[in-house]
Short mmCIF file of C-alpha atoms and ligand atoms in Angstrom, two decimals:
data_model
loop_
_atom_site.label_atom_id
_atom_site.label_comp_id
_atom_site.label_asym_id
_atom_site.label_seq_id
_atom_site.Cartn_x
_atom_site.Cartn_y
_atom_site.Cartn_z
CA MET A 1130 20.45 2.64 -34.08
CA GLN A 1131 17.60 4.93 -34.95
CA ILE A 1132 16.86 7.05 -31.91
CA PRO A 1133 13.16 6.76 -30.98
CA SER A 1134 11.10 9.93 -30.70
CA ALA A 1135 10.37 11.28 -27.23
CA PHE A 1136 7.83 9.15 -25.34
CA THR A 1137 4.34 10.62 -25.15
CA PRO A 1138 2.09 8.64 -22.84
CA PRO A 1139 -1.55 8.21 -23.88
CA PRO A 1140 -4.03 10.04 -21.62
CA ARG A 1141 -5.17 7.09 -19.49
CA LEU A 1142 -7.73 7.08 -16.71
CA LEU A 1143 -6.01 4.81 -14.21
CA LEU A 1144 -8.77 2.79 -12.53
CA GLY A 1145 -6.74 -0.35 -11.92
CA PRO A 1146 -4.97 -1.65 -8.83
CA GLY A 1147 -2.28 1.04 -9.09
CA PRO A 1148 -0.64 3.26 -10.00
CA SER A 1149 -3.45 5.78 -9.77
CA ASN A 1150 -3.60 9.12 -11.59
CA VAL A 1151 -1.36 11.86 -10.27
CA ALA A 1152 -2.58 15.46 -9.82
CA PRO A 1153 -1.04 18.04 -12.19
CA SER A 1154 0.18 19.99 -9.15
CA VAL A 1155 2.19 16.92 -8.05
CA LEU A 1156 3.67 16.49 -11.55
CA ARG A 1157 4.58 20.19 -11.50
CA ALA A 1158 6.27 19.77 -8.10
CA MET A 1159 8.31 16.89 -9.53
CA ALA A 1160 9.44 19.02 -12.49
CA ARG A 1161 11.10 21.59 -10.20
CA PRO A 1162 14.90 21.99 -10.43
CA LEU A 1163 17.07 19.54 -8.54
CA VAL A 1164 18.92 20.39 -5.37
CA GLY A 1165 21.55 18.17 -3.80
CA HIS A 1166 20.23 15.46 -1.51
CA LEU A 1167 22.22 16.91 1.40
CA ASP A 1168 21.31 20.54 0.59
CA PRO A 1169 19.95 22.28 3.69
CA ALA A 1170 16.76 23.08 1.76
CA PHE A 1171 16.26 19.41 0.92
CA VAL A 1172 17.08 18.32 4.47
CA ASN A 1173 14.46 20.74 5.72
CA MET A 1174 11.95 19.27 3.30
CA MET A 1175 12.82 15.73 4.52
CA GLU A 1176 11.88 16.83 8.04
CA GLU A 1177 8.55 18.12 6.75
CA ILE A 1178 7.92 14.83 4.93
CA LYS A 1179 8.61 12.86 8.12
CA ALA A 1180 6.24 15.05 10.12
CA MET A 1181 3.48 14.80 7.49
CA LEU A 1182 3.92 11.05 7.21
CA ARG A 1183 3.44 10.75 10.97
CA ALA A 1184 0.21 12.72 10.63
CA VAL A 1185 -1.03 10.47 7.81
CA PHE A 1186 -0.05 7.22 9.57
CA LEU A 1187 -1.53 8.65 12.81
CA THR A 1188 1.62 7.83 14.74
CA LYS A 1189 4.14 9.57 16.95
CA ASN A 1190 6.88 7.15 15.88
CA GLU A 1191 10.18 9.02 15.44
CA MET A 1192 11.37 6.41 12.91
CA THR A 1193 8.95 7.33 10.15
CA PHE A 1194 10.31 8.06 6.67
CA PRO A 1195 10.02 7.04 2.99
CA VAL A 1196 12.28 4.16 1.90
CA SER A 1197 13.66 4.69 -1.62
CA GLY A 1198 11.84 2.05 -3.65
CA THR A 1199 8.29 0.88 -4.32
CA GLY A 1200 5.91 -0.75 -1.83
CA SER A 1201 7.79 -4.05 -2.06
CA ALA A 1202 10.94 -2.28 -0.78
CA GLY A 1203 8.89 -1.25 2.25
CA MET A 1204 7.90 -4.88 2.75
CA GLU A 1205 11.53 -6.04 2.52
CA PHE A 1206 12.66 -3.21 4.81
CA CYS A 1207 10.36 -4.42 7.59
CA PHE A 1208 11.25 -8.11 7.25
CA VAL A 1209 15.02 -7.78 6.82
CA ASN A 1210 15.31 -5.50 9.83
CA LEU A 1211 13.06 -7.43 12.19
CA ILE A 1212 13.76 -11.06 11.24
CA GLU A 1213 16.85 -13.18 11.90
CA PRO A 1214 17.41 -16.74 10.71
CA GLY A 1215 15.32 -19.23 12.68
CA ASP A 1216 12.72 -16.69 13.87
CA GLU A 1217 9.10 -17.87 13.95
CA VAL A 1218 6.75 -15.71 11.91
CA VAL A 1219 2.97 -15.99 11.49
CA ILE A 1220 1.57 -14.50 8.26
CA GLY A 1221 -2.01 -14.07 7.09
CA VAL A 1222 -2.38 -15.22 3.47
CA ASN A 1223 -5.58 -14.32 1.61
CA GLY A 1224 -4.11 -13.11 -1.63
CA VAL A 1225 -0.98 -12.29 -3.61
CA PHE A 1226 0.61 -9.93 -1.11
CA GLY A 1227 0.33 -12.27 1.87
CA MET A 1228 2.09 -14.85 -0.31
CA ARG A 1229 4.79 -12.36 -1.16
CA MET A 1230 5.30 -11.62 2.52
CA CYS A 1231 5.88 -15.35 3.14
CA ASP A 1232 8.47 -15.44 0.35
CA VAL A 1233 10.29 -12.41 1.72
CA ALA A 1234 10.22 -13.80 5.29
CA GLU A 1235 11.57 -17.17 4.14
CA ARG A 1236 14.42 -15.43 2.33
CA CYS A 1237 15.29 -13.87 5.71
CA GLY A 1238 15.52 -17.40 7.14
CA ALA A 1239 12.21 -17.21 9.07
CA ARG A 1240 10.16 -20.31 9.87
CA VAL A 1241 6.83 -19.24 8.47
CA THR A 1242 3.39 -20.37 9.65
CA LYS A 1243 0.78 -19.43 7.06
CA VAL A 1244 -2.74 -18.59 8.19
CA GLU A 1245 -4.80 -19.01 5.05
CA SER A 1246 -8.24 -17.78 4.05
CA PRO A 1247 -9.91 -18.24 0.68
CA TRP A 1248 -9.10 -15.33 -1.66
CA GLY A 1249 -11.65 -12.57 -1.17
CA GLN A 1250 -12.19 -13.41 2.52
CA ILE A 1251 -10.52 -11.76 5.52
CA ILE A 1252 -8.14 -13.26 8.08
CA THR A 1253 -10.01 -13.60 11.40
CA PRO A 1254 -8.63 -13.10 14.92
CA GLN A 1255 -9.71 -16.70 15.69
CA GLN A 1256 -7.51 -18.05 12.91
CA ILE A 1257 -4.51 -16.11 14.26
CA ALA A 1258 -5.26 -17.20 17.85
CA ASP A 1259 -5.35 -20.84 16.71
CA ALA A 1260 -2.06 -20.48 14.85
CA LEU A 1261 -0.36 -18.76 17.77
CA LYS A 1262 -1.24 -21.71 20.03
CA LYS A 1263 0.92 -23.93 17.80
CA VAL A 1264 3.89 -21.57 17.42
CA PRO A 1265 6.14 -21.74 20.51
CA LYS A 1266 7.92 -18.34 20.35
CA PRO A 1267 6.50 -16.10 17.60
CA LYS A 1268 8.68 -13.13 16.77
CA LEU A 1269 6.25 -11.45 14.38
CA VAL A 1270 2.65 -11.58 13.16
CA ALA A 1271 2.13 -9.95 9.75
CA ILE A 1272 -1.10 -9.01 7.95
CA VAL A 1273 -1.97 -7.31 4.67
CA HIS A 1274 -4.55 -4.71 5.69
CA ALA A 1275 -6.05 -4.13 2.22
CA GLU A 1276 -5.48 -7.12 -0.10
CA THR A 1277 -5.28 -5.47 -3.50
CA SER A 1278 -5.52 -8.80 -5.31
CA THR A 1279 -8.94 -9.60 -3.83
CA GLY A 1280 -10.54 -6.39 -2.53
CA ALA A 1281 -10.85 -7.51 1.11
CA LEU A 1282 -10.05 -5.33 4.16
CA THR A 1283 -8.96 -7.33 7.22
CA PRO A 1284 -9.77 -5.62 10.55
CA VAL A 1285 -6.52 -5.73 12.54
CA GLU A 1286 -7.06 -4.34 16.04
CA GLU A 1287 -7.87 -7.71 17.62
CA ILE A 1288 -5.08 -9.43 15.70
CA SER A 1289 -2.59 -6.86 17.00
CA LYS A 1290 -3.68 -7.61 20.59
CA LEU A 1291 -3.27 -11.35 20.03
CA ALA A 1292 0.23 -10.85 18.57
CA HIS A 1293 1.30 -8.79 21.59
CA ALA A 1294 -0.24 -11.23 24.07
CA ALA A 1295 1.92 -13.94 22.45
CA GLY A 1296 5.03 -11.74 22.77
CA ALA A 1297 5.28 -11.02 19.06
CA LEU A 1298 5.62 -7.82 17.06
CA PHE A 1299 2.75 -6.82 14.80
CA LEU A 1300 3.55 -5.85 11.19
CA LEU A 1301 0.99 -4.29 8.83
CA ASP A 1302 1.00 -3.81 5.03
CA THR A 1303 -0.87 -0.58 4.27
CA VAL A 1304 0.21 -0.17 0.64
CA THR A 1305 -3.37 0.09 -0.59
CA SER A 1306 -5.10 1.21 2.61
CA LEU A 1307 -3.09 4.35 3.50
CA GLY A 1308 -4.96 7.48 2.41
CA GLY A 1309 -8.03 5.56 1.29
CA CYS A 1310 -9.54 4.21 4.53
CA PRO A 1311 -8.76 4.44 8.24
CA VAL A 1312 -5.23 3.45 9.19
CA ARG A 1313 -4.43 4.18 12.85
CA ILE A 1314 -0.93 3.00 13.63
CA ASP A 1315 -0.68 4.07 17.28
CA ASP A 1316 -4.28 3.31 18.25
CA TRP A 1317 -3.95 -0.18 16.80
CA GLN A 1318 -0.50 -0.63 18.32
CA VAL A 1319 1.12 -1.56 15.04
CA ASP A 1320 4.86 -2.04 15.66
CA ALA A 1321 5.99 -1.88 12.04
CA VAL A 1322 4.17 -0.62 8.97
CA TYR A 1323 4.98 0.02 5.33
CA SER A 1324 3.07 1.57 2.48
CA GLY A 1325 3.58 2.81 -1.09
CA THR A 1326 3.11 6.14 -2.85
CA GLN A 1327 1.34 4.92 -5.99
CA LYS A 1328 -2.12 3.98 -4.67
CA CYS A 1329 -4.35 6.18 -2.48
CA LEU A 1330 -1.61 8.80 -2.00
CA SER A 1331 -1.60 9.33 -5.78
CA CYS A 1332 2.10 9.95 -6.16
CA PRO A 1333 4.04 7.98 -8.79
CA PRO A 1334 5.51 4.61 -7.71
CA GLY A 1335 8.96 4.98 -6.21
CA LEU A 1336 8.83 5.57 -2.45
CA ALA A 1337 7.68 3.34 0.42
CA PRO A 1338 6.69 5.20 3.56
CA VAL A 1339 7.57 3.12 6.64
CA SER A 1340 7.27 3.53 10.38
CA LEU A 1341 8.79 1.55 13.25
CA ASN A 1342 7.81 2.10 16.87
CA PRO A 1343 10.46 2.04 19.63
CA ARG A 1344 9.79 -1.63 20.29
CA ALA A 1345 10.40 -2.66 16.68
CA LEU A 1346 13.40 -0.35 16.47
CA GLU A 1347 14.94 -1.99 19.51
CA VAL A 1348 14.57 -5.39 17.85
CA ALA A 1349 16.29 -4.02 14.72
CA THR A 1350 19.15 -2.41 16.62
CA ARG A 1351 19.82 -5.31 18.99
CA ARG A 1352 20.11 -8.05 16.40
CA LYS A 1353 22.65 -10.82 16.75
CA THR A 1354 23.26 -10.88 13.00
CA LYS A 1355 23.83 -8.06 10.53
CA VAL A 1356 20.77 -7.02 8.48
CA GLN A 1357 21.17 -9.01 5.27
CA SER A 1358 20.45 -5.99 3.08
CA TRP A 1359 22.89 -3.08 3.21
CA TYR A 1360 20.46 -0.82 1.27
CA LEU A 1361 17.53 -1.39 3.62
CA ASP A 1362 19.39 -1.57 6.99
CA VAL A 1363 17.53 0.83 9.33
CA ASN A 1364 20.69 1.15 11.44
CA LEU A 1365 22.40 2.81 8.46
CA LEU A 1366 19.35 4.59 7.05
CA SER A 1367 18.60 6.22 10.38
CA SER A 1368 21.81 8.23 10.20
CA TYR A 1369 20.68 9.67 6.86
CA TRP A 1370 17.04 10.27 7.73
CA GLY A 1371 17.89 11.13 11.38
CA GLN A 1372 19.78 14.11 12.77
CA GLU A 1373 23.30 13.18 11.59
CA ARG A 1374 22.58 13.37 7.84
CA VAL A 1375 25.38 10.99 6.97
CA TYR A 1376 25.45 9.97 3.30
CA HIS A 1377 23.96 6.51 2.79
CA HIS A 1378 22.51 6.52 -0.73
CA THR A 1379 21.40 9.35 -2.96
CA ALA A 1380 17.76 9.90 -2.15
CA PRO A 1381 15.49 10.20 -5.22
CA VAL A 1382 15.17 13.95 -4.89
CA THR A 1383 12.30 14.45 -7.33
CA MET A 1384 10.22 11.63 -5.88
CA ASN A 1385 10.47 13.31 -2.50
CA TYR A 1386 9.26 16.59 -4.04
CA GLY A 1387 6.21 14.67 -5.26
CA LEU A 1388 5.60 13.00 -1.91
CA HIS A 1389 5.92 16.31 -0.10
CA GLU A 1390 3.25 17.84 -2.34
CA VAL A 1391 0.95 14.84 -2.09
CA LEU A 1392 1.14 14.74 1.72
CA ARG A 1393 0.32 18.45 1.90
CA GLN A 1394 -2.76 17.79 -0.21
CA VAL A 1395 -3.87 14.78 1.85
CA LEU A 1396 -3.63 16.80 5.05
CA GLU A 1397 -5.37 19.81 3.46
CA GLU A 1398 -8.26 17.55 2.42
CA GLY A 1399 -8.27 15.97 5.88
CA LEU A 1400 -7.99 12.25 6.55
CA GLU A 1401 -11.60 11.79 7.53
CA ASN A 1402 -12.86 13.66 4.44
CA ARG A 1403 -10.55 11.63 2.24
CA TRP A 1404 -11.74 8.32 3.72
CA ARG A 1405 -15.40 9.43 3.31
CA ARG A 1406 -14.77 10.38 -0.33
CA HIS A 1407 -13.40 6.89 -1.01
CA GLU A 1408 -16.36 5.28 0.74
CA GLN A 1409 -18.94 7.35 -1.12
CA ASN A 1410 -17.44 6.68 -4.53
CA HIS A 1411 -17.18 2.96 -3.76
CA LEU A 1412 -20.90 2.93 -2.85
CA ALA A 1413 -21.75 4.89 -6.02
CA LEU A 1414 -19.79 2.35 -8.09
CA LYS A 1415 -21.55 -0.51 -6.39
CA ARG A 1416 -24.93 0.99 -7.23
CA GLY A 1417 -23.92 1.62 -10.84
CA LEU A 1418 -22.63 -1.92 -11.23
CA ALA A 1419 -25.79 -3.36 -9.71
CA GLU A 1420 -27.79 -1.69 -12.48
CA LEU A 1421 -25.62 -3.58 -14.96
CA GLY A 1422 -26.21 -6.83 -13.08
CA LEU A 1423 -22.63 -6.85 -11.77
CA ARG A 1424 -21.60 -7.37 -8.15
CA ILE A 1425 -18.57 -7.10 -5.93
CA VAL A 1426 -17.45 -10.57 -4.91
CA SER A 1427 -15.15 -9.94 -1.91
CA GLN A 1428 -16.51 -10.70 1.56
CA ASP A 1429 -19.64 -8.73 2.45
CA GLY A 1430 -18.96 -6.16 5.15
CA HIS A 1431 -15.22 -6.15 4.41
CA GLN A 1432 -15.09 -4.77 0.90
CA LEU A 1433 -12.38 -2.24 0.12
CA TRP A 1434 -13.51 1.23 -0.90
CA GLN A 1435 -10.45 1.82 -3.05
CA LEU A 1436 -10.32 -1.52 -4.90
CA ASN A 1437 -13.45 -3.22 -6.15
CA ALA A 1438 -13.30 -6.91 -7.17
CA ILE A 1439 -16.15 -7.46 -9.60
CA GLY A 1440 -17.39 -10.88 -10.67
CA VAL A 1441 -17.23 -11.45 -14.47
CA PRO A 1442 -20.65 -12.71 -15.62
CA PRO A 1443 -20.75 -16.15 -17.25
CA GLY A 1444 -20.09 -16.06 -20.99
CA VAL A 1445 -18.28 -12.70 -20.88
CA ASP A 1446 -14.66 -12.60 -22.05
CA GLU A 1447 -12.91 -10.89 -19.16
CA ALA A 1448 -9.76 -9.89 -21.06
CA ALA A 1449 -11.67 -8.62 -24.12
CA VAL A 1450 -13.66 -6.19 -21.98
CA ARG A 1451 -10.52 -4.81 -20.37
CA LYS A 1452 -8.86 -4.51 -23.75
CA GLN A 1453 -11.80 -2.57 -25.16
CA LEU A 1454 -11.96 -0.26 -22.14
CA LEU A 1455 -8.32 0.64 -22.77
CA ALA A 1456 -8.47 0.87 -26.56
CA ASP A 1457 -11.79 2.71 -26.96
CA TYR A 1458 -12.11 4.61 -23.69
CA ASN A 1459 -8.52 5.02 -22.42
CA ILE A 1460 -9.57 3.43 -19.12
CA GLU A 1461 -7.25 0.97 -17.38
CA ILE A 1462 -8.78 -1.56 -15.00
CA GLY A 1463 -7.11 -4.64 -13.51
CA ALA A 1464 -7.48 -8.37 -14.09
CA GLY A 1465 -7.81 -11.10 -11.43
CA LEU A 1466 -4.65 -12.80 -10.23
CA GLY A 1467 -3.95 -16.41 -9.16
CA PRO A 1468 -7.18 -18.33 -8.52
CA LEU A 1469 -9.21 -15.25 -9.47
CA LYS A 1470 -7.65 -14.97 -12.96
CA GLY A 1471 -10.40 -14.66 -15.55
CA LYS A 1472 -13.05 -14.49 -12.81
CA ILE A 1473 -12.87 -10.85 -11.66
CA TRP A 1474 -12.13 -7.35 -12.83
CA ARG A 1475 -10.47 -5.01 -10.37
CA ILE A 1476 -11.62 -1.42 -10.48
CA GLY A 1477 -9.50 0.91 -8.37
CA LEU A 1478 -10.87 4.20 -7.13
CA MET A 1479 -7.71 5.40 -5.47
CA GLY A 1480 -6.68 8.88 -4.35
CA GLU A 1481 -7.04 11.37 -7.24
CA ALA A 1482 -9.00 8.78 -9.23
CA SER A 1483 -11.71 8.35 -6.61
CA THR A 1484 -14.29 10.76 -8.05
CA LYS A 1485 -18.00 10.69 -8.87
CA GLU A 1486 -17.17 11.54 -12.51
CA ASN A 1487 -14.80 8.61 -12.84
CA VAL A 1488 -17.44 6.26 -11.39
CA GLU A 1489 -19.92 7.46 -14.00
CA THR A 1490 -17.35 7.23 -16.80
CA VAL A 1491 -16.38 3.63 -16.07
CA VAL A 1492 -19.97 2.44 -15.47
CA ASN A 1493 -21.13 4.07 -18.75
CA ALA A 1494 -18.25 2.51 -20.66
CA LEU A 1495 -18.95 -0.93 -19.17
CA ARG A 1496 -22.64 -0.53 -20.01
CA LYS A 1497 -21.85 0.10 -23.69
CA ILE A 1498 -19.31 -2.70 -23.96
CA LEU A 1499 -21.45 -5.29 -22.19
CA ARG A 1500 -24.53 -4.34 -24.23
CA LYS A 1501 -22.59 -5.35 -27.37
C1 PLP B 1283 -1.03 -4.80 -0.65
C2 PLP B 1283 0.19 -4.58 -1.44
N1 PLP B 1283 1.39 -4.82 -0.87
C3 PLP B 1283 2.52 -4.63 -1.54
C4 PLP B 1283 2.56 -4.22 -2.84
C5 PLP B 1283 3.84 -4.03 -3.58
O1 PLP B 1283 4.00 -2.69 -3.97
P1 PLP B 1283 4.85 -2.30 -5.27
O2 PLP B 1283 4.21 -2.93 -6.44
O3 PLP B 1283 4.73 -0.80 -5.27
O4 PLP B 1283 6.23 -2.76 -5.08
C6 PLP B 1283 1.33 -3.97 -3.50
C7 PLP B 1283 1.28 -3.54 -4.90
O5 PLP B 1283 0.31 -3.64 -5.59
C8 PLP B 1283 0.13 -4.15 -2.75
O6 PLP B 1283 -1.06 -3.91 -3.34
#
């Protein structure tokens, strides 16, 4: 075969639903020489990652670490460890990722009760309360905090209380919320949480930060059946990420360099400052879009700061606009999924990409394209 030349990526501005742009300092960190994954220097760095992840999740949970894999691996990690065949699970479904949770839970043998809202709307505590009345012994209630497919942020504090009152664990997907808006794992009494590196943390895709509180960990360690996944079994992973440092799998060394650097930067910026930055740039985008006659279509009062679902005006070719943004302006934005296909654009302002300049750039580009 003819060997292709080395890959040179085009200089894209990543304003889609993820991945987001990565800071040069993070890319530099990832280009540092490898050490062994059991090297004392790496082990020391793992401890720092765990401590920084606790600070970012706002939790004291000992069992907090990055699973090797993307956000979906974090989702599977939580379900395979907490669910045994026949368990009753209640899941909020208001977009793609709630649906994916149901699929994962069913593969674990769970009996799933779906609590559905129209795409773009939140899941309400009343809906969960109603569902819990019909489920005799719920083991778990699961919610997607920030639904990336629709741009809606579901408030979860009340839902967490309802889950606990019914004797269930509360599981939260924070793949898109972590680092971009308040996520308070201990205050909200979230028992199990997973996230991803590629959105508001602005690290490449490849790691899934997770955290289990002692209650969830007890459920995982006292199972009647073996965890169906060897790779994601917390009982095995804990001896690698815990004090024993027993070989389980070879951790992606370079990805962990990147995560270490990103977490340092998040904490240096400060969580509150970072959340405020995301809010301000979302509001600036909203104002800019309004001048173009465009509006955000997810539920008023619950719109994500980091992912904006924008209604496509009648008569405009949704895909053609995205194509032109990419071809002429090097800007990536996202399309609608499922029932929202062809009806919305998704503009992400996540992590590194959430800046005033990027807001102006994308609004100006849209103005020129739509004028034509
Ligand atoms: C809310 C949510 N959950 C889970 C995932 C899955 O993450 P990944 O694509 O990194 O596997 C995503 C990815 O977009 C997401 O937005």
